[in-house]
Coordinates of C-alpha atoms and ligand atoms in Angstrom, one line a residue:
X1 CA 102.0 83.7 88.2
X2 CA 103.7 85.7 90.8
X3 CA 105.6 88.2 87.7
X4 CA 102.4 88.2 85.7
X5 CA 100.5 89.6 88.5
X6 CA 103.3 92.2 89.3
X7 CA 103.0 93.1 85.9
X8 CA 99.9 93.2 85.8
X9 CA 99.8 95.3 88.8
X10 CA 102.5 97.8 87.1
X11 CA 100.1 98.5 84.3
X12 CA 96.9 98.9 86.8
X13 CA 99.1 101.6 88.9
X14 CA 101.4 103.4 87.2
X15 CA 100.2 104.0 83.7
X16 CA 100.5 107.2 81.6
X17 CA 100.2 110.1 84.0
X18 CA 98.2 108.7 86.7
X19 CA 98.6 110.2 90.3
X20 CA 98.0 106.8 91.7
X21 CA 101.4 105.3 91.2
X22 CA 103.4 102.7 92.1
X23 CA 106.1 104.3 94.2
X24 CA 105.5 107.2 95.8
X25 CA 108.6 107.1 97.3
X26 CA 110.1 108.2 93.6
X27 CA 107.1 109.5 91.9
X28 CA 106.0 112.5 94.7
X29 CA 109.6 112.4 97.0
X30 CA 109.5 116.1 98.2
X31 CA 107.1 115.6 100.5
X32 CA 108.6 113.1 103.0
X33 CA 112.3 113.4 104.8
X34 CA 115.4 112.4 103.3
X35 CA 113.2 111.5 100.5
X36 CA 111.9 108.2 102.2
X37 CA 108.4 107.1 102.9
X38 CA 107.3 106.3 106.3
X39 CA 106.5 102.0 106.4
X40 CA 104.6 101.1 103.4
X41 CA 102.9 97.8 104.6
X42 CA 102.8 94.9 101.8
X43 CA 99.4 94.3 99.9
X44 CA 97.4 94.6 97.0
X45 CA 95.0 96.0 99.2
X46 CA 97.3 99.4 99.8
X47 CA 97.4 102.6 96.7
X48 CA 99.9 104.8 96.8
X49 CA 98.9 108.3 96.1
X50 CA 100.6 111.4 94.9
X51 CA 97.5 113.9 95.9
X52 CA 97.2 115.8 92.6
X53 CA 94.6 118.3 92.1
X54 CA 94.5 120.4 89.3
X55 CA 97.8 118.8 87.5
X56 CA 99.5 119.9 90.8
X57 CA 101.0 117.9 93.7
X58 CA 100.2 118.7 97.0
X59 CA 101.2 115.8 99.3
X60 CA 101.3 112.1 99.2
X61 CA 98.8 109.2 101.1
X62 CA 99.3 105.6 101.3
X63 CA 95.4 104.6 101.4
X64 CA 94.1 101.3 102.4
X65 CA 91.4 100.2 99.5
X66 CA 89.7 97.5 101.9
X67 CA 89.8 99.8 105.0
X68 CA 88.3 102.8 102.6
X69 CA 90.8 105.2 104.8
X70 CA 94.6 106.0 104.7
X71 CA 96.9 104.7 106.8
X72 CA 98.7 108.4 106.8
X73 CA 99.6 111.4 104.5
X74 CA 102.6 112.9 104.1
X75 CA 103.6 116.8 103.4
X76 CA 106.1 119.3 103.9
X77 CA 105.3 122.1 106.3
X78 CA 105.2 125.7 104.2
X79 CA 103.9 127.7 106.5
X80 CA 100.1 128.7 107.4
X81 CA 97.7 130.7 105.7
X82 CA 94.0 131.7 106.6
X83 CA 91.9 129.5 103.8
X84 CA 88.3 128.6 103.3
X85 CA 87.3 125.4 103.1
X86 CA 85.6 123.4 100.3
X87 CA 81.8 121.9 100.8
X88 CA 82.2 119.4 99.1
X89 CA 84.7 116.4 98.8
X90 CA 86.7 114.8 95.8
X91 CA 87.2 111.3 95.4
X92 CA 90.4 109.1 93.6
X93 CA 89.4 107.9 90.1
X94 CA 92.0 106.0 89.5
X95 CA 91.7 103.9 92.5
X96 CA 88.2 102.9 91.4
X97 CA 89.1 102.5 87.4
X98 CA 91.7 102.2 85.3
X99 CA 91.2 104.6 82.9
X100 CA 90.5 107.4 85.4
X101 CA 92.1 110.4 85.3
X102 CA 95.5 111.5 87.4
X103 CA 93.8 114.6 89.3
X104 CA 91.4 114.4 92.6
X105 CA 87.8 115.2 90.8
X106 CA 84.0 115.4 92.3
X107 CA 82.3 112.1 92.7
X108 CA 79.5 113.1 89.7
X109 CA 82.3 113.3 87.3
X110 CA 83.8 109.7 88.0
X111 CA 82.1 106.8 86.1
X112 CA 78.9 105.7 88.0
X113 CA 79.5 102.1 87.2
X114 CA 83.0 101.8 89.1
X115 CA 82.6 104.4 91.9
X116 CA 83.4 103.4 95.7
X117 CA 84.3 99.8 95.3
X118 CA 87.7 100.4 96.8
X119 CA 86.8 103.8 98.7
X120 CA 84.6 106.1 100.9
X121 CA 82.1 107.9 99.5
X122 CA 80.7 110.8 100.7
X123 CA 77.5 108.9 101.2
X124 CA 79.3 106.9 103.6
X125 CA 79.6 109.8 105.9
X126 CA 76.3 111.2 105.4
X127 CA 74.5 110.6 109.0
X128 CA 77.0 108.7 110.2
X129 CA 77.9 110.9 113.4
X130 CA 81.2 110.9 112.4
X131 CA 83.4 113.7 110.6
X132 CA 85.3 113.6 107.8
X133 CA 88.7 114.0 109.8
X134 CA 91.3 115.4 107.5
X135 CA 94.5 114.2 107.8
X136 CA 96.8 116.7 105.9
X137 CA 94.5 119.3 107.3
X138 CA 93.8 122.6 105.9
X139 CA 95.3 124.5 109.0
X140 CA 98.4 123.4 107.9
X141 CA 98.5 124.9 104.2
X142 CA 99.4 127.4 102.9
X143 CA 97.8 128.4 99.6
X144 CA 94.1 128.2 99.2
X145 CA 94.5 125.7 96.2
X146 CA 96.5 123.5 98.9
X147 CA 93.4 123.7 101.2
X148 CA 91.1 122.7 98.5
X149 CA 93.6 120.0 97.4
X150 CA 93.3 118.3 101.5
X151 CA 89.4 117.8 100.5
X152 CA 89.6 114.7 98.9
X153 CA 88.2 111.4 100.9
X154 CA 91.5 109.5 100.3
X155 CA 92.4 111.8 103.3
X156 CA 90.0 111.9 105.2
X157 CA 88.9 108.7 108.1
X158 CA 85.6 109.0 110.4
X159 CA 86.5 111.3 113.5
X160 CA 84.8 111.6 116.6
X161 CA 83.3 115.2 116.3
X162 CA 84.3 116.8 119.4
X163 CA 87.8 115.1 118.8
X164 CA 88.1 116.7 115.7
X165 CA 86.8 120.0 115.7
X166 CA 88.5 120.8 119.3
X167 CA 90.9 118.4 120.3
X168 CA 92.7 117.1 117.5
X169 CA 92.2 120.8 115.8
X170 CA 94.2 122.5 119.3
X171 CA 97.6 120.0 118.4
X172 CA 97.1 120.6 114.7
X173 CA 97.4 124.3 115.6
X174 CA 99.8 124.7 118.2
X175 CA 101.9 122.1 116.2
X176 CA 101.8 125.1 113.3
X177 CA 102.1 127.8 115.3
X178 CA 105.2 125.9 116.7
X179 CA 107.1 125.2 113.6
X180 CA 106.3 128.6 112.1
X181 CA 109.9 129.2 114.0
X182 CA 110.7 126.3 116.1
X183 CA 112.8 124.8 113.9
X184 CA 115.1 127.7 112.5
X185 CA 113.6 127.7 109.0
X186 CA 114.7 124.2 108.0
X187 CA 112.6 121.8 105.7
X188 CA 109.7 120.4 108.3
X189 CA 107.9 117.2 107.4
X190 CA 104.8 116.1 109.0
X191 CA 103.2 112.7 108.7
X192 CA 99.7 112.3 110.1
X193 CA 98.0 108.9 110.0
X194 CA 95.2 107.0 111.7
X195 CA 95.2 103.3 113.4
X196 CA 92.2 101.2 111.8
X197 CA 89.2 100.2 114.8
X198 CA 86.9 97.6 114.7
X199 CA 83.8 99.4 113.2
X200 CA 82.6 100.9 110.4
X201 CA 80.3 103.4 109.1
X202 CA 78.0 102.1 106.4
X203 CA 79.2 99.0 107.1
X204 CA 82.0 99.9 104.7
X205 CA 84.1 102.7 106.0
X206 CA 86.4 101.6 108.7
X207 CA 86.5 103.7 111.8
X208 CA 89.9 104.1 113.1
X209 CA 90.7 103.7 117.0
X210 CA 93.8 106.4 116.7
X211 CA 94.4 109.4 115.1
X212 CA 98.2 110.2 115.2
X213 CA 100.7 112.7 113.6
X214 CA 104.6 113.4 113.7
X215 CA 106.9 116.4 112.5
X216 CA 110.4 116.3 111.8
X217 CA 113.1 118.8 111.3
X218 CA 115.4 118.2 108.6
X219 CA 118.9 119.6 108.8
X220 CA 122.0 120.0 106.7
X221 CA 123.3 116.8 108.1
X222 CA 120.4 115.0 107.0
X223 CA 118.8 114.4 110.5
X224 CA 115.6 115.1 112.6
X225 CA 117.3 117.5 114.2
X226 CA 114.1 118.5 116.0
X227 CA 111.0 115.6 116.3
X228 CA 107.4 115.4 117.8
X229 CA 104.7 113.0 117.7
X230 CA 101.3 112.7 119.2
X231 CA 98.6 110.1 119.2
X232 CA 94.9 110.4 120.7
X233 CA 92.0 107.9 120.8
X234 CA 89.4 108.1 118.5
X235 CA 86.4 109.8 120.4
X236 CA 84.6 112.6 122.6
X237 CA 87.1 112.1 125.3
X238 CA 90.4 111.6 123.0
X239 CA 93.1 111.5 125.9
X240 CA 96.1 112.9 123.1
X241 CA 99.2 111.8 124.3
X242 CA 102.5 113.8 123.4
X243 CA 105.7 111.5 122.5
X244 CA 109.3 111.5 120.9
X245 CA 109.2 109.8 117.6
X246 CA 110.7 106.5 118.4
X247 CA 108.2 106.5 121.8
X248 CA 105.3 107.1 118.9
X249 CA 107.2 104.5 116.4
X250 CA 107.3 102.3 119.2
X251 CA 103.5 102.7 120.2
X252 CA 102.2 102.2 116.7
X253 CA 104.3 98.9 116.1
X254 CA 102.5 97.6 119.1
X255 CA 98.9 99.1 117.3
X256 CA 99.7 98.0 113.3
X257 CA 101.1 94.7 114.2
X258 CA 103.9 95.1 112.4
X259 CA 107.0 97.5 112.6
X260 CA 106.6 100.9 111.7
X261 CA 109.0 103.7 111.0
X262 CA 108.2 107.2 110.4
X263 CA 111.5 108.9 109.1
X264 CA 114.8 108.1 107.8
Ligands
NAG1 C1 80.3 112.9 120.1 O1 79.4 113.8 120.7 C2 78.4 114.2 119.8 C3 77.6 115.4 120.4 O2 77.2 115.1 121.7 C4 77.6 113.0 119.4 O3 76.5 113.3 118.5 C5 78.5 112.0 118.8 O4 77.8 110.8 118.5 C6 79.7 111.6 119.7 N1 80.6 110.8 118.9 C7 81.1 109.7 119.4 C8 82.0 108.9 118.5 O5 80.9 109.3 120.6
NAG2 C1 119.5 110.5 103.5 O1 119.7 110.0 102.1 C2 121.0 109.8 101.7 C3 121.0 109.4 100.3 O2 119.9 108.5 100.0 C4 121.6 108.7 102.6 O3 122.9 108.4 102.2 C5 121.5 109.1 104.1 O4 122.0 108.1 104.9 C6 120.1 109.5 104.5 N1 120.1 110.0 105.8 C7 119.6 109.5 106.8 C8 119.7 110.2 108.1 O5 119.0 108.4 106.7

């Protein structure tokens, strides 16, 4: 039983092309340190995505399909660039059906019949009060396809809008405006994730308690040579605390449940 659901579960995730996949951690490895994933936690309930827009590869999120939010997104730091934004979101068709296609695409081109069983909507959002907090967020890229390609909802979790568009927004850029030298032009990853809460909006999207995020600074000798992490409380008042990576590892051990590590 156990084999015929894993291969079951091979042929649901990793057929043909598709950009939901069933290791990330070979399919999309550029984006994360050492070519390790941060923690994947065990479950059917968790995708592995390798965020592809446009036949292109942008970054990577491990989403969690009963949550309808990621646990965190992964990408390499390229620099910054000025970019627009996109008014409208995409959605994962795989995720939802099989026989979806491999790239991020609008919600009216995905198959009415098997949209938003397994994630958010933009409906979901729609009133809510809550943004649609990115988590590999358009400050941080650095082509305007990149930007567009951070507009899908499989990266985005419910934020608290003052927390978003001012707090959250003021360590995303002074975290970019850091590494644009800080760490002598070696390979940067960043990993930003969010803690799930105990609400939801539309009673189907969770809302997370945490929004957190970590950089590390990847030298020849294969080590964070330079590391940062932050975390902050999901509302108006977010207190955002500043922490080494093991401090943050630590704290979100004690949050998940479960132990959690960010880099190799
Ligand atoms: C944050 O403040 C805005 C504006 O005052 C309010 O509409 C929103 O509901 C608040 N959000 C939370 C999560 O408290
Ligand atoms: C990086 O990856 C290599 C090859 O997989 C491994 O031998 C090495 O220990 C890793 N470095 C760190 C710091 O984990």
């Amino acid at each position: 039983m156990l084999l015929l659901l894993h291969v079951l579960m091979l042929s649901l995730l990793s057929g043909g092309s598709a950009r939901v996949v069933w290791d990330f951690e070979s399919e999309c490895r550029q984006f994360f340190a050492n070519g390790s994933s941060p923690t994947r936690f065990p479950g059917l309930q968790y995708r592995q995505i390798c965020q592809m827009r446009k036949d292109v590869d942008y970054y990577a999120t491990f989403y969690d399909t009963v949550n309808k939010i990621p646990v965190y997104s992964a990408y390499k730091f390229e620099g910054i660039m000025h970019c627009k934004r996109r008014a409208s979101w995409y959605i994962e068709p795989k995720i939802d059906d099989n026989n979806g296609g491999p790239n991020m695409a609008s919600e009216g081109s995905v198959d009415i019949q098997v949209r938003g069983d397994r994630q958010a909507l933009n409906r979901d959002y729609y009133r809510s009060g809550y943004h649609k907090g990115h988590l590999a967020p358009v400050y941080l890229a650095n082509s305007q396809s990149c930007a567009y390609a951070t507009f899908t909802l499989t990266n985005a979790a419910p934020q608290a809008d003052h927390f978003n568009s001012v707090l959250w927004w003021d360590v995303e850029k002074s975290m970019a405006q850091y590494l644009k030298w800080g760490c002598n032009l070696q390979p940067v990853y960043i990993v930003t994730g969010v803690v799930p809460g105990t609400n939801y909006i539309n009673n189907r999207v969770n809302i997370p308690s945490h929004f957190w995020t970590a950089y590390c600074c990847f030298d020849q000798n294969n080590r964070c040579s330079d590391s940062w992490g932050a975390i902050g409380t999901n509302d108006n008042n977010s207190n955002i605390e500043e922490m080494s990576v093991s401090y943050l590892e630590e704290e979100l051990e004690n949050l998940y449940g479960r132990t959690f590590q960010l880099f190799q």
